[in-house]
CSV table of C-alpha atoms in Angstrom, one decimal:
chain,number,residue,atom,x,y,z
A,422,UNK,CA,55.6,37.6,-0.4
A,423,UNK,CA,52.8,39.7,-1.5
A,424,UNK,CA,49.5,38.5,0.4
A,425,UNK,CA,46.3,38.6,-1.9
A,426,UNK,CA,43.0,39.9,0.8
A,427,UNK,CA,39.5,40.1,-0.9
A,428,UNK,CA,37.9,43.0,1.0
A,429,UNK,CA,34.1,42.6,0.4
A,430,UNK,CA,31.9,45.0,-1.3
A,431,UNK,CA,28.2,45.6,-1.0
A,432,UNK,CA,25.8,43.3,-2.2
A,433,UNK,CA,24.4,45.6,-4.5
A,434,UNK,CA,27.3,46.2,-6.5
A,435,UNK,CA,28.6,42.8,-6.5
A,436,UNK,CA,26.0,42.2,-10.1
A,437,UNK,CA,26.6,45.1,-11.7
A,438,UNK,CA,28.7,45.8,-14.7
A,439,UNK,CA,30.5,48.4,-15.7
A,440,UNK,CA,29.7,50.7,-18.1
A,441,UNK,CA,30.6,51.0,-21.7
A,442,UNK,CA,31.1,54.2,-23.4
A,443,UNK,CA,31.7,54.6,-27.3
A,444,UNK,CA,35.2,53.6,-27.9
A,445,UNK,CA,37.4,56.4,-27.8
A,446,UNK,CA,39.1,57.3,-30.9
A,447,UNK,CA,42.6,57.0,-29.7
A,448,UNK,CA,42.1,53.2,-29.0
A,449,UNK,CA,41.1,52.4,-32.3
A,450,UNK,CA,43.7,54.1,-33.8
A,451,UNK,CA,46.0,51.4,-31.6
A,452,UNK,CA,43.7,48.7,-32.1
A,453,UNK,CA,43.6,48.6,-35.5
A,454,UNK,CA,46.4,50.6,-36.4
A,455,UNK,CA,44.5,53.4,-38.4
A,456,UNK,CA,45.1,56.7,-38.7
A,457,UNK,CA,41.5,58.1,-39.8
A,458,UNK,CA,38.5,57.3,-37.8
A,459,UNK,CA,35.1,58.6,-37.3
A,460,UNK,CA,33.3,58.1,-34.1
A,461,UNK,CA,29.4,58.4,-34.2
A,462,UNK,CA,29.2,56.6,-31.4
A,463,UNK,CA,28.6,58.7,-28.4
A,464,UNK,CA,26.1,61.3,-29.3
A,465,UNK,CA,28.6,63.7,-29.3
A,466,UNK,CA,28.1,67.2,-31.2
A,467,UNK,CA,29.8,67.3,-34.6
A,468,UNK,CA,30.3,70.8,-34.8
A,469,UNK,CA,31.9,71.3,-31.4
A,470,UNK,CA,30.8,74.2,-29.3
A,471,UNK,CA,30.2,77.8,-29.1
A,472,UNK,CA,32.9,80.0,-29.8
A,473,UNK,CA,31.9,82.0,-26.7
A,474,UNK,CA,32.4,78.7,-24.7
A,475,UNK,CA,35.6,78.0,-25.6
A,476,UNK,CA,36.7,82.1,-24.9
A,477,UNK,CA,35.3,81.5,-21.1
A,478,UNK,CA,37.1,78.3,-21.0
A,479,UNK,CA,39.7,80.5,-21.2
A,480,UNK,CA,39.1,83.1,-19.5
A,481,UNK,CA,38.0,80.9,-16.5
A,482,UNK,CA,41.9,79.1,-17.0
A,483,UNK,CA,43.0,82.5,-14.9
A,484,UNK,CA,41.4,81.7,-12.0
A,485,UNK,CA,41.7,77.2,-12.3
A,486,UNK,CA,43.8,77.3,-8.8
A,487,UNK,CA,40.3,79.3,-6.7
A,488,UNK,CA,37.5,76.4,-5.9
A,489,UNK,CA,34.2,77.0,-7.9
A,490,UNK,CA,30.9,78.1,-6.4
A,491,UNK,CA,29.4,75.1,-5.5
A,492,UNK,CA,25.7,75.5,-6.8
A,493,UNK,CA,26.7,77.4,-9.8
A,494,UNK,CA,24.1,80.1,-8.8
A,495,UNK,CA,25.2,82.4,-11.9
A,496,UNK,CA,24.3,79.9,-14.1
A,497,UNK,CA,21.0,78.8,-12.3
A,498,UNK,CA,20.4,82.5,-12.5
A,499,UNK,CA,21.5,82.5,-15.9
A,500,UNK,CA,18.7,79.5,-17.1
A,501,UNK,CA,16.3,80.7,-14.9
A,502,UNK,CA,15.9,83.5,-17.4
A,503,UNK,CA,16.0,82.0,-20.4
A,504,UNK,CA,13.4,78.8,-18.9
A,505,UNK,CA,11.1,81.1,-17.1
A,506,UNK,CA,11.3,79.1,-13.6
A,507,UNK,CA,12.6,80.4,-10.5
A,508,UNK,CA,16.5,80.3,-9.8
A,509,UNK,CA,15.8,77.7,-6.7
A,510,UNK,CA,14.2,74.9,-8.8
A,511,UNK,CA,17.6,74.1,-10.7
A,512,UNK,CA,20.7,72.0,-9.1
A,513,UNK,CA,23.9,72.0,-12.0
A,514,UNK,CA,25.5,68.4,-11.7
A,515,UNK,CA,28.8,66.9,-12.8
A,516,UNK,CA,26.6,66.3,-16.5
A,517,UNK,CA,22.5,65.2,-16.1
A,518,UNK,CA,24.0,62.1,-14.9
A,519,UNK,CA,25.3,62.9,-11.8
A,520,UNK,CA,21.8,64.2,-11.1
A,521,UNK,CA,20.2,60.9,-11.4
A,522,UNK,CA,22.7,59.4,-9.1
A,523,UNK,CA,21.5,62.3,-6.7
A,524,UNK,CA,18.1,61.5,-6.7
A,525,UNK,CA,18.4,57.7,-6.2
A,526,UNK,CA,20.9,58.3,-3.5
A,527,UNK,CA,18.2,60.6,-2.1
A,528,UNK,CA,15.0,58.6,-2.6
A,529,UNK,CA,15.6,55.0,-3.4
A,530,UNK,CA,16.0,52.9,-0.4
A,531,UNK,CA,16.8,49.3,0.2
A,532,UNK,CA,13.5,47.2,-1.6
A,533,UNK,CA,12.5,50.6,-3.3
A,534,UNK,CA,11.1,50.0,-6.6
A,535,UNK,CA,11.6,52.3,-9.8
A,536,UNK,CA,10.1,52.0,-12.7
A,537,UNK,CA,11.6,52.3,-16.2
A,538,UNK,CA,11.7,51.6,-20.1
A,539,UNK,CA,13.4,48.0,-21.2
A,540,UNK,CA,14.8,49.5,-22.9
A,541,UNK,CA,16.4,53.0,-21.9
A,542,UNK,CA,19.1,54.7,-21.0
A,543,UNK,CA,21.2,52.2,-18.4
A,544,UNK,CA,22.2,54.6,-15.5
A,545,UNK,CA,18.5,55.0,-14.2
A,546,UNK,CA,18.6,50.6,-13.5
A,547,UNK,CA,22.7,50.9,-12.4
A,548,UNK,CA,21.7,53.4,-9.7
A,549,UNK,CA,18.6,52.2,-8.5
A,550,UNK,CA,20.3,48.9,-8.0
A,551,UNK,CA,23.4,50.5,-6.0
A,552,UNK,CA,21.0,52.0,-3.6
A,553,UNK,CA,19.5,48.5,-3.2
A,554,UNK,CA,16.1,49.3,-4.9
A,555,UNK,CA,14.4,47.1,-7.5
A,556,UNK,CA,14.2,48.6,-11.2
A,557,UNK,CA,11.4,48.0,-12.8
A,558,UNK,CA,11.1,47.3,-16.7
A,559,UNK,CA,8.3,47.5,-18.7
A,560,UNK,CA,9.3,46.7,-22.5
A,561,UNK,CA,8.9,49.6,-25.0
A,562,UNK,CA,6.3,49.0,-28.1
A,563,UNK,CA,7.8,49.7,-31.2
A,564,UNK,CA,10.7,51.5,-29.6
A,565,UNK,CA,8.2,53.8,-27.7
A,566,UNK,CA,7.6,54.0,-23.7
A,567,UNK,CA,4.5,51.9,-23.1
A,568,UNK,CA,3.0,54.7,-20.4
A,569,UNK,CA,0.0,52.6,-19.8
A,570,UNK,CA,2.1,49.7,-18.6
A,571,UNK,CA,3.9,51.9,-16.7
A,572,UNK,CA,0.7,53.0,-14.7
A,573,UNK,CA,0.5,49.5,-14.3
A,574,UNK,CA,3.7,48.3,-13.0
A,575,UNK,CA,3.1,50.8,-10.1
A,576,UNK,CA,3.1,48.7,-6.9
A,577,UNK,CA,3.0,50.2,-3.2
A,578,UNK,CA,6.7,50.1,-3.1
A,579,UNK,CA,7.3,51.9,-6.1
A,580,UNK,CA,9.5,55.4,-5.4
A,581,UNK,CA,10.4,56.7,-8.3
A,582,UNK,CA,9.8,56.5,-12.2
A,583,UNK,CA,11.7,57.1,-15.4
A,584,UNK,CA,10.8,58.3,-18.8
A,585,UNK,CA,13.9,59.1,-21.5
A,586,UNK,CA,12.2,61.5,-23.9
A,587,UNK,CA,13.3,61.3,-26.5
A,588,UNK,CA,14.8,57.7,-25.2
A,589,UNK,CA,18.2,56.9,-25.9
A,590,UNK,CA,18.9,54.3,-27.5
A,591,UNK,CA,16.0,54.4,-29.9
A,592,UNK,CA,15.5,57.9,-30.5
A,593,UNK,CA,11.5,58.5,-30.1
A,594,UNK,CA,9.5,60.5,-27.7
A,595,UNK,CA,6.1,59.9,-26.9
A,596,UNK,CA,3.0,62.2,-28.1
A,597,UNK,CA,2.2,65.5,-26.0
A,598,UNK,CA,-1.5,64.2,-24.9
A,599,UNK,CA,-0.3,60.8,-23.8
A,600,UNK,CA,2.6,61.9,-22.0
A,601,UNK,CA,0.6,64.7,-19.8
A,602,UNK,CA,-1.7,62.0,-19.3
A,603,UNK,CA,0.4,60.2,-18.0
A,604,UNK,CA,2.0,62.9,-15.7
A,605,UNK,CA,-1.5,63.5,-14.3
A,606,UNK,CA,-2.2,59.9,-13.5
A,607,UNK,CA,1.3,59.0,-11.7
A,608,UNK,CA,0.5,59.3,-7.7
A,609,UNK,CA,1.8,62.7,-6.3
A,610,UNK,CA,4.4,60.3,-3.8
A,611,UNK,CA,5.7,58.9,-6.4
A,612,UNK,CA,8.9,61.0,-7.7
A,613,UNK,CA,8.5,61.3,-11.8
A,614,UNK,CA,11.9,61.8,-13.7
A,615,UNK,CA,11.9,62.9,-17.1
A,616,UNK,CA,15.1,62.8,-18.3
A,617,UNK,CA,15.5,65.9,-21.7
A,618,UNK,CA,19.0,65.2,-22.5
A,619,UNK,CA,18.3,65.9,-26.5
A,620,UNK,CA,15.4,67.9,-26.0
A,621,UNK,CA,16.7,70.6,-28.0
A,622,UNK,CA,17.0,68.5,-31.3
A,623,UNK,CA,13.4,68.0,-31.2
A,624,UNK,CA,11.2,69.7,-34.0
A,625,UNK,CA,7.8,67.8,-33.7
A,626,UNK,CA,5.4,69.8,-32.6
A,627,UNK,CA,3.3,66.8,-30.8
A,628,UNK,CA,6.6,67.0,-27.9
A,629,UNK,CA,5.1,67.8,-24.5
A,630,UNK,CA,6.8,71.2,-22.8
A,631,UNK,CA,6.8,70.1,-19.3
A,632,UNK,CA,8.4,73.4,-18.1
A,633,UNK,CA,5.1,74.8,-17.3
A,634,UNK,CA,3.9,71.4,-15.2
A,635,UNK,CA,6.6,71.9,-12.8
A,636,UNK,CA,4.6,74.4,-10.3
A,637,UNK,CA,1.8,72.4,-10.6
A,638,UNK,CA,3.4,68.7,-10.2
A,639,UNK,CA,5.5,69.0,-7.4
A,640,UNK,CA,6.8,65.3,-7.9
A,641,UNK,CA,8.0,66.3,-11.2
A,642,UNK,CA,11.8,66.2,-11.8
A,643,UNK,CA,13.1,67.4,-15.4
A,644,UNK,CA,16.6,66.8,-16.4
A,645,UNK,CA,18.5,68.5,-19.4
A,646,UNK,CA,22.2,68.4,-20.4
A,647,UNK,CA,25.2,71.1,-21.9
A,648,UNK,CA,27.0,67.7,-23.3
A,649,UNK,CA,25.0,67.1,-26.5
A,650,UNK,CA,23.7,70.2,-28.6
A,651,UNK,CA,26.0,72.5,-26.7
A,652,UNK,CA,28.8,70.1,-27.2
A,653,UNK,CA,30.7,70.2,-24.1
A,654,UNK,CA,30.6,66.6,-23.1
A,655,UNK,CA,34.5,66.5,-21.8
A,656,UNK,CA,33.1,69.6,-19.4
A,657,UNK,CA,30.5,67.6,-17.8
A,658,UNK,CA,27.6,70.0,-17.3
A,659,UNK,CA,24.1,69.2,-16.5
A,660,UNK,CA,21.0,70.6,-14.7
A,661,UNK,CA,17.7,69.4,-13.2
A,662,UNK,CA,14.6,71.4,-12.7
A,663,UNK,CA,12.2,70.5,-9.2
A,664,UNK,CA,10.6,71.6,-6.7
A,665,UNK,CA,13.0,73.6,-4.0
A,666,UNK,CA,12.5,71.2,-1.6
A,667,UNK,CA,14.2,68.4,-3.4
A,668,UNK,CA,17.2,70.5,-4.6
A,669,UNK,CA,17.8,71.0,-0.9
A,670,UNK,CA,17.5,67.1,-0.2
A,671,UNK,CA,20.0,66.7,-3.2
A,672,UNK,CA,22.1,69.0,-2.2
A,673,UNK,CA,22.6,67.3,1.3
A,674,UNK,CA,24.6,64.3,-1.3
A,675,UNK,CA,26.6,66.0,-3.7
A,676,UNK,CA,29.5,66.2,-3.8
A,677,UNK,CA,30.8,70.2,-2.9
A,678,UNK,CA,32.6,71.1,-5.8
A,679,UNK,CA,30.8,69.0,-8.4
A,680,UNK,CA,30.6,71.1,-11.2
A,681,UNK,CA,34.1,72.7,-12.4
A,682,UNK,CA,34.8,76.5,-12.9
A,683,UNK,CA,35.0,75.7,-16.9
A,684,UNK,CA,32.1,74.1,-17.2
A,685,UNK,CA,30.4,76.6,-15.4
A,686,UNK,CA,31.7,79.2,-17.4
A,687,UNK,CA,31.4,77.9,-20.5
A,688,UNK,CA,27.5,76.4,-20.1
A,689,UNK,CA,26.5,80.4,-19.4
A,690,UNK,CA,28.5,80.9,-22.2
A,691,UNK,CA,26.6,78.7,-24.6
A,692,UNK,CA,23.4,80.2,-23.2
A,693,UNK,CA,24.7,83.3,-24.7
A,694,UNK,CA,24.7,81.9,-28.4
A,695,UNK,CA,21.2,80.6,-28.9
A,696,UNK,CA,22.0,80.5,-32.8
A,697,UNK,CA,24.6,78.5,-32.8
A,698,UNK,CA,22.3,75.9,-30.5
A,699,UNK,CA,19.5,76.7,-33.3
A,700,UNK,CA,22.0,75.8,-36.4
A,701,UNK,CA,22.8,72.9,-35.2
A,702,UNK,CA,19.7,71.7,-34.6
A,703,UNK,CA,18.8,72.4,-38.1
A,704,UNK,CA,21.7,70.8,-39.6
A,705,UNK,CA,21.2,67.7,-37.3
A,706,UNK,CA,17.7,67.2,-39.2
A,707,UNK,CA,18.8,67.6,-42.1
A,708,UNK,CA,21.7,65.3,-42.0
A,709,UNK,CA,19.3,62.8,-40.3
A,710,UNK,CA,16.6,62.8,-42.8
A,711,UNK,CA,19.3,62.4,-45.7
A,712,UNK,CA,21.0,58.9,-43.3
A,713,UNK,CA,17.5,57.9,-43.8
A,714,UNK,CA,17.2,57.7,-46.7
A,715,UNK,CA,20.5,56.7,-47.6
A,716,UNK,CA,20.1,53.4,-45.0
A,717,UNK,CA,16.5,53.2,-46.8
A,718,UNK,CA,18.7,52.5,-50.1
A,719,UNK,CA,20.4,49.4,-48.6
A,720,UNK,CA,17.5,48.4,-47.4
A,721,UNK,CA,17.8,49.1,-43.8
A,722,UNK,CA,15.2,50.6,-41.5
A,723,UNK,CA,15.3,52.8,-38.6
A,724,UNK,CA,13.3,53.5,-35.5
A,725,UNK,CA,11.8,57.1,-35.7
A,726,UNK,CA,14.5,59.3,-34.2
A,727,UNK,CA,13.9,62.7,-33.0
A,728,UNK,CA,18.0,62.6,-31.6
A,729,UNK,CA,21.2,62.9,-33.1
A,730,UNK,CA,21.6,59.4,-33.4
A,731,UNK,CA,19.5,56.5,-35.1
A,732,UNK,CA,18.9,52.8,-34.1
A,733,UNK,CA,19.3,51.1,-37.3
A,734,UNK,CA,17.6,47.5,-37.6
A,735,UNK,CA,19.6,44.8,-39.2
A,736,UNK,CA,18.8,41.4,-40.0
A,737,UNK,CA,22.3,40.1,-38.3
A,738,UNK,CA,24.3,40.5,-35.4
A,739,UNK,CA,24.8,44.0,-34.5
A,740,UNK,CA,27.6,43.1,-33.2
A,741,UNK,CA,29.6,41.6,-36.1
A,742,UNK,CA,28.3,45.2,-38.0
A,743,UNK,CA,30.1,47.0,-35.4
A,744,UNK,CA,33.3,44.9,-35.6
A,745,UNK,CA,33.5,45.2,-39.5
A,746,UNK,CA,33.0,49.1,-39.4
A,747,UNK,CA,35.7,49.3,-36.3
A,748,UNK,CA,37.9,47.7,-39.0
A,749,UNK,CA,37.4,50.7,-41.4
A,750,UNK,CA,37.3,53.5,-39.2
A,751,UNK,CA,34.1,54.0,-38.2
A,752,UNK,CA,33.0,53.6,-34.3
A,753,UNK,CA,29.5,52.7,-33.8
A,754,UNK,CA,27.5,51.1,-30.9
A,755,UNK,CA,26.8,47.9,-30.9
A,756,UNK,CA,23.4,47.3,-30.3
A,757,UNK,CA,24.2,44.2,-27.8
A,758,UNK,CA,24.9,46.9,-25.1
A,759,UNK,CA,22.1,48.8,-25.6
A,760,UNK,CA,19.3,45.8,-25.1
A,761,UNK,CA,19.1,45.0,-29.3
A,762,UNK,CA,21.3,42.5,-30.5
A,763,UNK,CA,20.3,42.8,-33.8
A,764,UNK,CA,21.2,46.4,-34.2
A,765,UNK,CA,23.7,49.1,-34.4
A,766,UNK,CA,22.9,52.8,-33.0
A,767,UNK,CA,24.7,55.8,-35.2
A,768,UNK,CA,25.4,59.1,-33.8
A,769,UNK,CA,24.4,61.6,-36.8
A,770,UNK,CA,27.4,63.3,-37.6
A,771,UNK,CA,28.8,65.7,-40.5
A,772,UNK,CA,27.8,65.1,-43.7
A,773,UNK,CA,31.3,63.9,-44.9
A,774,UNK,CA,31.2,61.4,-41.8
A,775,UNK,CA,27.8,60.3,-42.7
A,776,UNK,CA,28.6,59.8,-46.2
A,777,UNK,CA,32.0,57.3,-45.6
A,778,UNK,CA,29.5,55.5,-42.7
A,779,UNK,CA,27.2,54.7,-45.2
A,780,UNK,CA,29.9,53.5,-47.9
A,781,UNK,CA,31.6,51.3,-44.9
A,782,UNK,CA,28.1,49.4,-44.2
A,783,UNK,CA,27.5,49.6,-48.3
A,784,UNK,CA,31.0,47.3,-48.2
A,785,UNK,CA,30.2,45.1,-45.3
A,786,UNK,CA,26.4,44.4,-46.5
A,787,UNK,CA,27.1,43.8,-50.0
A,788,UNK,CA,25.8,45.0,-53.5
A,789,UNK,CA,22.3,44.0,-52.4
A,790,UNK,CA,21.9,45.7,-48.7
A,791,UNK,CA,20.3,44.1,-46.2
A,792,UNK,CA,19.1,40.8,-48.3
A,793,UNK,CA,22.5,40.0,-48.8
């Protein structure tokens, strides 16, 4: 007789959920029985990955049964000289994710608070709250980080604060002379994570380069990622830039061999083809200026997205949206998970994929859009 025991977990985790990705393709297919889908719903690259990546994939197969090194020194060297910062201020994680589970397992203590975006990107709240710290949320305005209300939700217990920029799920950054502002006015103690993840989509020139800050801001963490423009998101590749001293402290946590021998090799790889990280950041703009448009036509709206992905409004349940378009093929996200209800977020894909997208919602919103 099998005996049933419920072994007890940690407060903090007893709350939380677990986290939804994009659904992958292959369930779909089962779900619904199709054989075609599209799926612009992770953020994922398009166009795949540098053909130099994929040779040291390869190439680093020969050697898949010798453990990695296990701060990926090569490739700190590697960004060091393409970022003009020293080879100590970078840790590689296990994607840019891993990297903010490092520094809350590092910083955030029990009644810690850390302040955040409502809404933002969901891992910052999930790990403060598994350490046992308090996130804090101030709400965005207009899909933007409200920075002054961040300065004001700063307490004596605060530890740590996070800005997304651009933010995911909406897509916007905030403007170079507020943001620096703001990095002057947050109190030296108090660790500032800016997470960069599509920093390399961005074109407007009124983005904030916060490279140069980190000498002089010695709370200042940066974060960046190989998963989206570099498209090696099944690698898992990520980096942060700080101040040596907290690399050390994170290195104390991680795990040894976080960061595989492939996805080593093939990040320094990708380094290697700036132009192919350049053309598709061009062709990401233009495909998202023509979705635009096109959503424009049925009467939708967008928030102002300086991503691969846009947050369209809708004036019905995101969800339903979401469940019509699964039905034809096309993965979304629902907006539900993401903190709008009344949305859908769209990863900007190829033009053909953007094209049969827009004739799926065309079919579930009806001849006249929106005010159907």
């Amino acid at each position: 007789m099998q005996v049933s025991v419920k072994i007890p977990t940690r407060k903090e985790i007893e709350p939380l959920g677990v986290y939804v990705p994009g659904k992958p393709i292959e369930e779909v297919k089962r779900e619904f029985g199709l054989t075609d889908i599209i799926k612009l719903a992770s953020n994922e690259n398009p166009y795949g990955c540098s053909e130099l990546a994929t040779q040291a994939v390869v190439r680093g197969m020969e050697k898949c049964a010798l453990y990695p090194e296990g701060t990926a020194p090569e490739l700190a060297a590697k960004l060091s000289a393409r970022l003009g910062v020293a080879p100590e201020y970078f840790i590689i994680g296990n994607g840019s994710d891993e990297i903010i589970r490092l520094l809350t397992r590092s910083y955030i203590a029990a009644g810690d608070e850390a302040v955040m975006a409502d809404v933002t990107f969901s891992r910052y709240e999930t790990n403060v709250l598994i350490e046992g710290g308090v996130p804090v949320t101030v709400p965005l305005i207009d899909g933007v980080h409200d920075l002054a209300g961040m300065l004001k939700a700063i307490s004596s217990r605060t530890k740590m604060i996070f800005v997304c920029n651009p933010n995911n799920p909406t897509g916007t950054i905030v403007g170079r002379s507020e943001l620096l502002a703001f990095i002057e006015q947050v109190p030296r103690h108090i660790m500032l994570v800016i997470d960069e993840a599509y920093y390399e989509y961005v074109s407007d020139p009124d983005y904030l380069q916060t490279v140069p800050l980190l000498a002089s801001h010695p709370n200042l963490v940066i974060l960046r990622t190989f998963s989206k423009i570099y498209g090696l998101a099944a690698l898992r590749a990520g980096y942060g830039m700080m101040q040596p001293s907290i690399v050390q402290e994170l290195i104390k946590v991680k795990e040894p061999f976080n960061s595989n021998r492939m996805a080593q090799a093939a990040a320094s790889a990708s380094l290697d083809d700036p132009a192919f990280a350049a053309d598709c950041a061009r062709r990401n703009e233009a495909a998202r200026t023509n979705l635009v448009a096109e959503l424009k036509q049925l009467g939708l709206s967008c928030y102002p997205s300086h991503a691969n992905f846009l947050m369209v409004k809708l004036d019905r349940s995101g969800d339903d949206v979401f469940q019509s378009l699964l039905a034809q093929g096309v993965v979304v996200r629902a907006g539900s998970l993401l903190g709008y209800p009344d949305t859908i977020r769209v990863s900007i894909g190829t033009e053909q994929d953007n094209q049969v997208f827009i004739e799926a919602l065309r079919t579930i919103l009806g001849p006249g859009g929106q005010s159907a």
